[in-house]
């Protein structure tokens, strides 16, 4: 085989170069050829260590991570209020939002409503749940358009806002569904902007990690975005006060396995943010 290869190579050489390629040189050439192939093989093997192999899936990530995409859909709203209007804004919300929550005509529930204490100031955060998913959301929106009281509320509210945005969320299957709580509590909303393509990996680690955070019932809910800012995760926690928060977070580091979760999930994050929030009078989460 080597002789055949050599004959093809020599065919492209001048007569002088053909004579120089003696039988002795043949063995050197073959060894060089073999070494080159070996190095190429090693390089290919080395490069394969850094190539992420894609496991083809037939299910969307949301289907793999949530309990049932058609069961509960959540909407989170962030309203930046004019500082001088915050009290009037809260009063307006207290007059209107609980009535929608209590009316069975609307297939939605007010999970919680807060003002940001630490984080972005003069901000209101509302979390709604729609049982039945997107059809329930559409039904509520269509019915509210016919609600004159709600239309007047939106018009008055608009005068008090600087900006607003929202996101549609699904809940992680391994988190508890948020339920009303008696207070007083403070709430922390920790929001993580993940690197695209890492949501499944995040879910795999946090399916174990959330068990470490249940001893003091601080875990309220875990969600990931479907519409709005994508690859966004929100974890909602409840504490008695800031001192309790510090003690609870320090204690979890004493549990075996927690440091591993942090070590492997931090590289998945592009940006993270924390809000400490105080529930308003209208909030079922107190």
mmCIF file of C-alpha atoms in Angstrom:
data_model
loop_
_atom_site.group_PDB
_atom_site.id
_atom_site.type_symbol
_atom_site.label_atom_id
_atom_site.label_comp_id
_atom_site.label_asym_id
_atom_site.label_seq_id
_atom_site.Cartn_x
_atom_site.Cartn_y
_atom_site.Cartn_z
ATOM 1 C CA UNK A 1 0.000 0.000 0.000
ATOM 2 C CA UNK A 2 2.808 2.415 0.909
ATOM 3 C CA UNK A 3 4.568 1.672 -2.423
ATOM 4 C CA UNK A 4 1.393 2.456 -4.347
ATOM 5 C CA UNK A 5 0.978 5.726 -2.463
ATOM 6 C CA UNK A 6 4.664 6.523 -3.116
ATOM 7 C CA UNK A 7 4.291 5.833 -6.842
ATOM 8 C CA UNK A 8 1.349 8.252 -7.052
ATOM 9 C CA UNK A 9 3.297 10.907 -5.116
ATOM 10 C CA UNK A 10 6.506 10.380 -7.192
ATOM 11 C CA UNK A 11 4.495 10.777 -10.384
ATOM 12 C CA UNK A 12 4.259 14.470 -9.646
ATOM 13 C CA UNK A 13 8.018 14.957 -8.955
ATOM 14 C CA UNK A 14 10.869 15.913 -11.357
ATOM 15 C CA UNK A 15 13.369 13.137 -12.355
ATOM 16 C CA UNK A 16 15.949 14.476 -9.883
ATOM 17 C CA UNK A 17 13.425 14.400 -7.023
ATOM 18 C CA UNK A 18 12.321 10.906 -8.035
ATOM 19 C CA UNK A 19 15.939 9.631 -7.718
ATOM 20 C CA UNK A 20 16.295 11.369 -4.362
ATOM 21 C CA UNK A 21 13.263 9.522 -3.043
ATOM 22 C CA UNK A 22 15.154 6.277 -2.452
ATOM 23 C CA UNK A 23 14.064 3.184 -0.633
ATOM 24 C CA UNK A 24 15.628 4.570 2.545
ATOM 25 C CA UNK A 25 13.607 7.711 2.280
ATOM 26 C CA UNK A 26 10.459 5.640 1.824
ATOM 27 C CA UNK A 27 10.437 4.494 5.443
ATOM 28 C CA UNK A 28 10.918 8.081 6.670
ATOM 29 C CA UNK A 29 8.068 9.291 4.499
ATOM 30 C CA UNK A 30 5.739 6.512 5.653
ATOM 31 C CA UNK A 31 6.539 7.255 9.320
ATOM 32 C CA UNK A 32 5.858 10.959 8.713
ATOM 33 C CA UNK A 33 2.620 10.115 6.923
ATOM 34 C CA UNK A 34 1.529 7.856 9.799
ATOM 35 C CA UNK A 35 2.488 10.436 12.421
ATOM 36 C CA UNK A 36 0.534 13.098 10.574
ATOM 37 C CA UNK A 37 -2.535 10.866 10.455
ATOM 38 C CA UNK A 38 -2.094 10.095 14.143
ATOM 39 C CA UNK A 39 -1.877 13.786 15.029
ATOM 40 C CA UNK A 40 -4.965 14.514 12.945
ATOM 41 C CA UNK A 41 -6.783 11.722 14.748
ATOM 42 C CA UNK A 42 -5.711 13.065 18.122
ATOM 43 C CA UNK A 43 -6.776 16.570 17.120
ATOM 44 C CA UNK A 44 -10.174 15.278 16.027
ATOM 45 C CA UNK A 45 -10.590 13.410 19.311
ATOM 46 C CA UNK A 46 -9.522 16.485 21.289
ATOM 47 C CA UNK A 47 -11.924 18.741 19.421
ATOM 48 C CA UNK A 48 -14.763 16.285 20.029
ATOM 49 C CA UNK A 49 -14.486 16.971 23.751
ATOM 50 C CA UNK A 50 -15.756 20.504 23.194
ATOM 51 C CA UNK A 51 -18.473 19.787 20.662
ATOM 52 C CA UNK A 52 -21.962 19.665 22.208
ATOM 53 C CA UNK A 53 -23.824 16.747 20.701
ATOM 54 C CA UNK A 54 -27.477 17.526 20.116
ATOM 55 C CA UNK A 55 -29.932 14.908 21.241
ATOM 56 C CA UNK A 56 -32.877 15.271 18.842
ATOM 57 C CA UNK A 57 -36.160 15.868 20.649
ATOM 58 C CA UNK A 58 -39.748 15.819 19.501
ATOM 59 C CA UNK A 59 -41.022 17.852 22.472
ATOM 60 C CA UNK A 60 -40.640 21.567 23.138
ATOM 61 C CA UNK A 61 -38.648 22.549 26.212
ATOM 62 C CA UNK A 62 -41.781 24.004 27.794
ATOM 63 C CA UNK A 63 -43.509 20.617 27.553
ATOM 64 C CA UNK A 64 -40.597 18.911 29.297
ATOM 65 C CA UNK A 65 -40.342 21.467 32.115
ATOM 66 C CA UNK A 66 -43.924 22.257 33.066
ATOM 67 C CA UNK A 67 -46.690 20.189 34.608
ATOM 68 C CA UNK A 68 -49.125 20.726 31.788
ATOM 69 C CA UNK A 69 -48.884 23.618 29.374
ATOM 70 C CA UNK A 70 -52.671 23.822 29.162
ATOM 71 C CA UNK A 71 -53.287 23.899 32.909
ATOM 72 C CA UNK A 72 -51.831 27.121 34.306
ATOM 73 C CA UNK A 73 -50.533 30.159 32.470
ATOM 74 C CA UNK A 74 -49.144 33.115 34.428
ATOM 75 C CA UNK A 75 -48.784 36.769 33.552
ATOM 76 C CA UNK A 76 -46.354 38.974 35.437
ATOM 77 C CA UNK A 77 -46.697 42.746 35.096
ATOM 78 C CA UNK A 78 -44.096 45.383 35.960
ATOM 79 C CA UNK A 79 -45.494 48.899 36.295
ATOM 80 C CA UNK A 80 -43.119 51.816 36.883
ATOM 81 C CA UNK A 81 -45.225 54.423 38.659
ATOM 82 C CA UNK A 82 -44.669 58.159 38.919
ATOM 83 C CA UNK A 83 -43.251 58.618 42.448
ATOM 84 C CA UNK A 84 -45.906 61.130 43.457
ATOM 85 C CA UNK A 85 -48.692 58.785 42.274
ATOM 86 C CA UNK A 86 -47.745 55.519 44.017
ATOM 87 C CA UNK A 87 -50.277 55.808 46.867
ATOM 88 C CA UNK A 88 -53.106 56.706 44.475
ATOM 89 C CA UNK A 89 -52.045 53.870 42.164
ATOM 90 C CA UNK A 90 -52.176 51.338 45.022
ATOM 91 C CA UNK A 91 -55.621 52.597 46.082
ATOM 92 C CA UNK A 92 -56.900 52.302 42.518
ATOM 93 C CA UNK A 93 -55.630 48.710 42.250
ATOM 94 C CA UNK A 94 -57.152 47.807 45.621
ATOM 95 C CA UNK A 95 -60.548 48.998 44.404
ATOM 96 C CA UNK A 96 -60.545 47.052 41.113
ATOM 97 C CA UNK A 97 -58.230 44.018 41.051
ATOM 98 C CA UNK A 98 -59.790 41.999 43.940
ATOM 99 C CA UNK A 99 -63.211 42.196 42.289
ATOM 100 C CA UNK A 100 -61.835 40.577 39.119
ATOM 101 C CA UNK A 101 -60.063 37.959 41.239
ATOM 102 C CA UNK A 102 -63.270 37.076 43.097
ATOM 103 C CA UNK A 103 -65.584 37.030 40.078
ATOM 104 C CA UNK A 104 -65.941 33.480 38.681
ATOM 105 C CA UNK A 105 -66.989 35.025 35.383
ATOM 106 C CA UNK A 106 -63.281 35.571 34.748
ATOM 107 C CA UNK A 107 -61.111 32.390 34.695
ATOM 108 C CA UNK A 108 -58.160 34.120 36.345
ATOM 109 C CA UNK A 109 -56.754 34.647 39.821
ATOM 110 C CA UNK A 110 -54.633 37.366 41.340
ATOM 111 C CA UNK A 111 -51.697 35.444 42.830
ATOM 112 C CA UNK A 112 -49.979 38.459 44.354
ATOM 113 C CA UNK A 113 -49.426 42.179 44.036
ATOM 114 C CA UNK A 114 -46.482 44.078 45.509
ATOM 115 C CA UNK A 115 -44.509 47.292 45.625
ATOM 116 C CA UNK A 116 -40.751 47.008 45.205
ATOM 117 C CA UNK A 117 -38.935 47.910 48.414
ATOM 118 C CA UNK A 118 -35.345 47.274 47.309
ATOM 119 C CA UNK A 119 -34.488 47.130 43.647
ATOM 120 C CA UNK A 120 -36.218 49.287 41.051
ATOM 121 C CA UNK A 121 -38.027 51.958 43.051
ATOM 122 C CA UNK A 122 -41.662 53.095 42.683
ATOM 123 C CA UNK A 123 -42.522 49.875 40.919
ATOM 124 C CA UNK A 124 -45.611 47.680 41.222
ATOM 125 C CA UNK A 125 -45.505 43.964 40.389
ATOM 126 C CA UNK A 126 -48.648 41.909 39.732
ATOM 127 C CA UNK A 127 -48.801 38.147 39.169
ATOM 128 C CA UNK A 128 -51.930 36.585 37.616
ATOM 129 C CA UNK A 129 -52.816 32.934 37.018
ATOM 130 C CA UNK A 130 -55.024 31.713 34.161
ATOM 131 C CA UNK A 131 -56.392 28.231 34.710
ATOM 132 C CA UNK A 132 -56.803 26.667 31.294
ATOM 133 C CA UNK A 133 -53.797 28.301 29.650
ATOM 134 C CA UNK A 134 -54.008 30.510 26.567
ATOM 135 C CA UNK A 135 -57.774 29.997 25.974
ATOM 136 C CA UNK A 136 -58.460 31.295 29.502
ATOM 137 C CA UNK A 137 -56.198 34.308 28.912
ATOM 138 C CA UNK A 138 -58.012 35.132 25.662
ATOM 139 C CA UNK A 139 -61.397 34.751 27.340
ATOM 140 C CA UNK A 140 -60.450 37.107 30.173
ATOM 141 C CA UNK A 141 -59.041 39.738 27.817
ATOM 142 C CA UNK A 142 -62.185 39.664 25.652
ATOM 143 C CA UNK A 143 -64.487 39.967 28.659
ATOM 144 C CA UNK A 144 -62.489 42.788 30.260
ATOM 145 C CA UNK A 145 -62.790 44.834 27.072
ATOM 146 C CA UNK A 146 -66.545 44.896 27.729
ATOM 147 C CA UNK A 147 -66.083 45.817 31.409
ATOM 148 C CA UNK A 148 -66.654 49.585 31.735
ATOM 149 C CA UNK A 149 -65.198 49.685 35.251
ATOM 150 C CA UNK A 150 -61.996 48.018 34.067
ATOM 151 C CA UNK A 151 -61.781 50.322 31.045
ATOM 152 C CA UNK A 152 -62.053 53.340 33.347
ATOM 153 C CA UNK A 153 -59.425 51.796 35.637
ATOM 154 C CA UNK A 154 -56.966 51.392 32.767
ATOM 155 C CA UNK A 155 -57.530 54.966 31.622
ATOM 156 C CA UNK A 156 -56.929 56.365 35.107
ATOM 157 C CA UNK A 157 -53.981 54.049 35.693
ATOM 158 C CA UNK A 158 -52.313 55.223 32.494
ATOM 159 C CA UNK A 159 -52.038 58.750 33.892
ATOM 160 C CA UNK A 160 -49.930 57.419 36.785
ATOM 161 C CA UNK A 161 -47.423 55.260 34.895
ATOM 162 C CA UNK A 162 -44.009 55.991 33.448
ATOM 163 C CA UNK A 163 -43.690 52.616 31.707
ATOM 164 C CA UNK A 164 -44.942 49.056 31.906
ATOM 165 C CA UNK A 165 -44.106 45.612 30.554
ATOM 166 C CA UNK A 166 -45.316 42.066 31.024
ATOM 167 C CA UNK A 167 -44.354 38.469 30.374
ATOM 168 C CA UNK A 168 -46.324 35.255 29.953
ATOM 169 C CA UNK A 169 -44.929 32.448 32.085
ATOM 170 C CA UNK A 170 -45.277 28.738 32.740
ATOM 171 C CA UNK A 171 -44.525 27.155 36.096
ATOM 172 C CA UNK A 172 -41.779 24.592 36.604
ATOM 173 C CA UNK A 173 -43.156 21.135 37.370
ATOM 174 C CA UNK A 174 -40.937 20.702 40.440
ATOM 175 C CA UNK A 175 -42.103 23.902 42.200
ATOM 176 C CA UNK A 176 -45.220 24.129 44.321
ATOM 177 C CA UNK A 177 -48.129 26.102 42.947
ATOM 178 C CA UNK A 178 -48.334 29.480 44.712
ATOM 179 C CA UNK A 179 -51.130 29.573 47.299
ATOM 180 C CA UNK A 180 -52.330 32.443 49.536
ATOM 181 C CA UNK A 181 -50.239 33.112 52.656
ATOM 182 C CA UNK A 182 -50.875 34.949 55.849
ATOM 183 C CA UNK A 183 -48.435 37.696 56.714
ATOM 184 C CA UNK A 184 -46.559 39.662 57.426
ATOM 185 C CA UNK A 185 -43.900 38.566 54.950
ATOM 186 C CA UNK A 186 -41.474 40.160 52.580
ATOM 187 C CA UNK A 187 -41.022 38.604 49.145
ATOM 188 C CA UNK A 188 -37.965 38.286 46.979
ATOM 189 C CA UNK A 189 -38.298 37.947 43.227
ATOM 190 C CA UNK A 190 -35.020 36.665 41.793
ATOM 191 C CA UNK A 191 -34.934 36.904 38.005
ATOM 192 C CA UNK A 192 -32.355 35.135 35.842
ATOM 193 C CA UNK A 193 -31.654 35.789 32.170
ATOM 194 C CA UNK A 194 -30.258 32.448 30.963
ATOM 195 C CA UNK A 195 -28.037 31.756 27.997
ATOM 196 C CA UNK A 196 -30.171 30.487 25.079
ATOM 197 C CA UNK A 197 -30.359 26.709 25.008
ATOM 198 C CA UNK A 198 -29.691 26.146 28.724
ATOM 199 C CA UNK A 199 -33.243 25.997 30.126
ATOM 200 C CA UNK A 200 -33.351 22.178 30.309
ATOM 201 C CA UNK A 201 -30.000 22.093 32.089
ATOM 202 C CA UNK A 202 -31.223 24.741 34.552
ATOM 203 C CA UNK A 203 -34.370 22.713 35.217
ATOM 204 C CA UNK A 204 -32.424 19.513 35.835
ATOM 205 C CA UNK A 205 -30.320 21.146 38.566
ATOM 206 C CA UNK A 206 -33.125 23.093 40.201
ATOM 207 C CA UNK A 207 -35.392 20.046 40.343
ATOM 208 C CA UNK A 208 -32.959 18.875 43.043
ATOM 209 C CA UNK A 209 -32.033 22.279 44.432
ATOM 210 C CA UNK A 210 -35.541 23.396 45.355
ATOM 211 C CA UNK A 211 -35.713 20.582 47.921
ATOM 212 C CA UNK A 212 -32.961 22.307 49.880
ATOM 213 C CA UNK A 213 -35.125 25.445 50.118
ATOM 214 C CA UNK A 214 -38.344 23.982 51.550
ATOM 215 C CA UNK A 215 -37.461 23.714 55.247
ATOM 216 C CA UNK A 216 -38.783 27.166 56.137
ATOM 217 C CA UNK A 217 -41.497 27.187 53.439
ATOM 218 C CA UNK A 218 -39.681 30.016 51.723
ATOM 219 C CA UNK A 219 -40.189 28.620 48.195
ATOM 220 C CA UNK A 220 -43.352 30.212 46.758
ATOM 221 C CA UNK A 221 -43.147 29.618 42.996
ATOM 222 C CA UNK A 222 -40.830 29.075 40.037
ATOM 223 C CA UNK A 223 -41.603 30.212 36.489
ATOM 224 C CA UNK A 224 -40.033 30.542 33.048
ATOM 225 C CA UNK A 225 -41.031 32.862 30.234
ATOM 226 C CA UNK A 226 -42.905 31.974 27.069
ATOM 227 C CA UNK A 227 -43.609 35.447 25.687
ATOM 228 C CA UNK A 228 -41.718 38.644 26.478
ATOM 229 C CA UNK A 229 -38.064 38.405 27.531
ATOM 230 C CA UNK A 230 -37.161 34.844 26.546
ATOM 231 C CA UNK A 231 -34.998 32.413 28.539
ATOM 232 C CA UNK A 232 -36.064 34.323 31.636
ATOM 233 C CA UNK A 233 -36.566 32.488 34.940
ATOM 234 C CA UNK A 234 -38.307 33.907 38.012
ATOM 235 C CA UNK A 235 -38.023 32.408 41.510
ATOM 236 C CA UNK A 236 -40.361 33.818 44.160
ATOM 237 C CA UNK A 237 -39.407 33.468 47.849
ATOM 238 C CA UNK A 238 -41.076 34.510 51.106
ATOM 239 C CA UNK A 239 -39.338 35.492 54.365
ATOM 240 C CA UNK A 240 -40.456 37.012 57.631
ATOM 241 C CA UNK A 241 -37.934 39.822 57.293
ATOM 242 C CA UNK A 242 -34.490 40.607 55.906
ATOM 243 C CA UNK A 243 -32.753 38.988 58.879
ATOM 244 C CA UNK A 244 -34.704 35.773 58.322
ATOM 245 C CA UNK A 245 -33.755 35.902 54.644
ATOM 246 C CA UNK A 246 -30.060 36.146 55.499
ATOM 247 C CA UNK A 247 -30.219 33.295 58.020
ATOM 248 C CA UNK A 248 -32.157 31.031 55.645
ATOM 249 C CA UNK A 249 -29.814 31.640 52.727
ATOM 250 C CA UNK A 250 -26.724 31.070 54.903
ATOM 251 C CA UNK A 251 -28.119 27.823 56.324
ATOM 252 C CA UNK A 252 -28.627 26.241 52.906
ATOM 253 C CA UNK A 253 -24.855 26.296 52.305
ATOM 254 C CA UNK A 254 -24.510 23.760 55.116
ATOM 255 C CA UNK A 255 -26.566 21.223 53.172
ATOM 256 C CA UNK A 256 -24.605 18.743 51.104
ATOM 257 C CA UNK A 257 -25.150 19.227 47.387
ATOM 258 C CA UNK A 258 -26.167 22.893 47.411
ATOM 259 C CA UNK A 259 -22.696 24.166 46.474
ATOM 260 C CA UNK A 260 -22.697 21.814 43.469
ATOM 261 C CA UNK A 261 -25.965 23.275 42.194
ATOM 262 C CA UNK A 262 -24.570 26.807 42.446
ATOM 263 C CA UNK A 263 -21.298 25.791 40.792
ATOM 264 C CA UNK A 264 -23.029 24.319 37.737
ATOM 265 C CA UNK A 265 -25.874 26.817 37.311
ATOM 266 C CA UNK A 266 -23.938 30.090 37.612
ATOM 267 C CA UNK A 267 -22.287 29.640 34.144
ATOM 268 C CA UNK A 268 -25.786 29.339 32.623
ATOM 269 C CA UNK A 269 -26.713 32.894 33.657
ATOM 270 C CA UNK A 270 -26.207 35.988 31.503
ATOM 271 C CA UNK A 271 -27.760 38.426 33.961
ATOM 272 C CA UNK A 272 -29.577 38.243 37.298
ATOM 273 C CA UNK A 273 -31.639 40.631 39.357
ATOM 274 C CA UNK A 274 -33.221 40.666 42.820
ATOM 275 C CA UNK A 275 -36.248 42.615 44.065
ATOM 276 C CA UNK A 276 -37.383 42.763 47.674
ATOM 277 C CA UNK A 277 -41.130 43.413 47.597
ATOM 278 C CA UNK A 278 -43.833 44.343 50.102
ATOM 279 C CA UNK A 279 -47.352 42.965 49.449
ATOM 280 C CA UNK A 280 -50.131 45.493 49.042
ATOM 281 C CA UNK A 281 -53.459 45.187 50.875
ATOM 282 C CA UNK A 282 -55.057 43.497 47.854
ATOM 283 C CA UNK A 283 -52.479 40.698 47.620
ATOM 284 C CA UNK A 284 -53.518 37.094 48.460
ATOM 285 C CA UNK A 285 -49.829 36.535 49.282
ATOM 286 C CA UNK A 286 -49.312 38.537 52.471
#
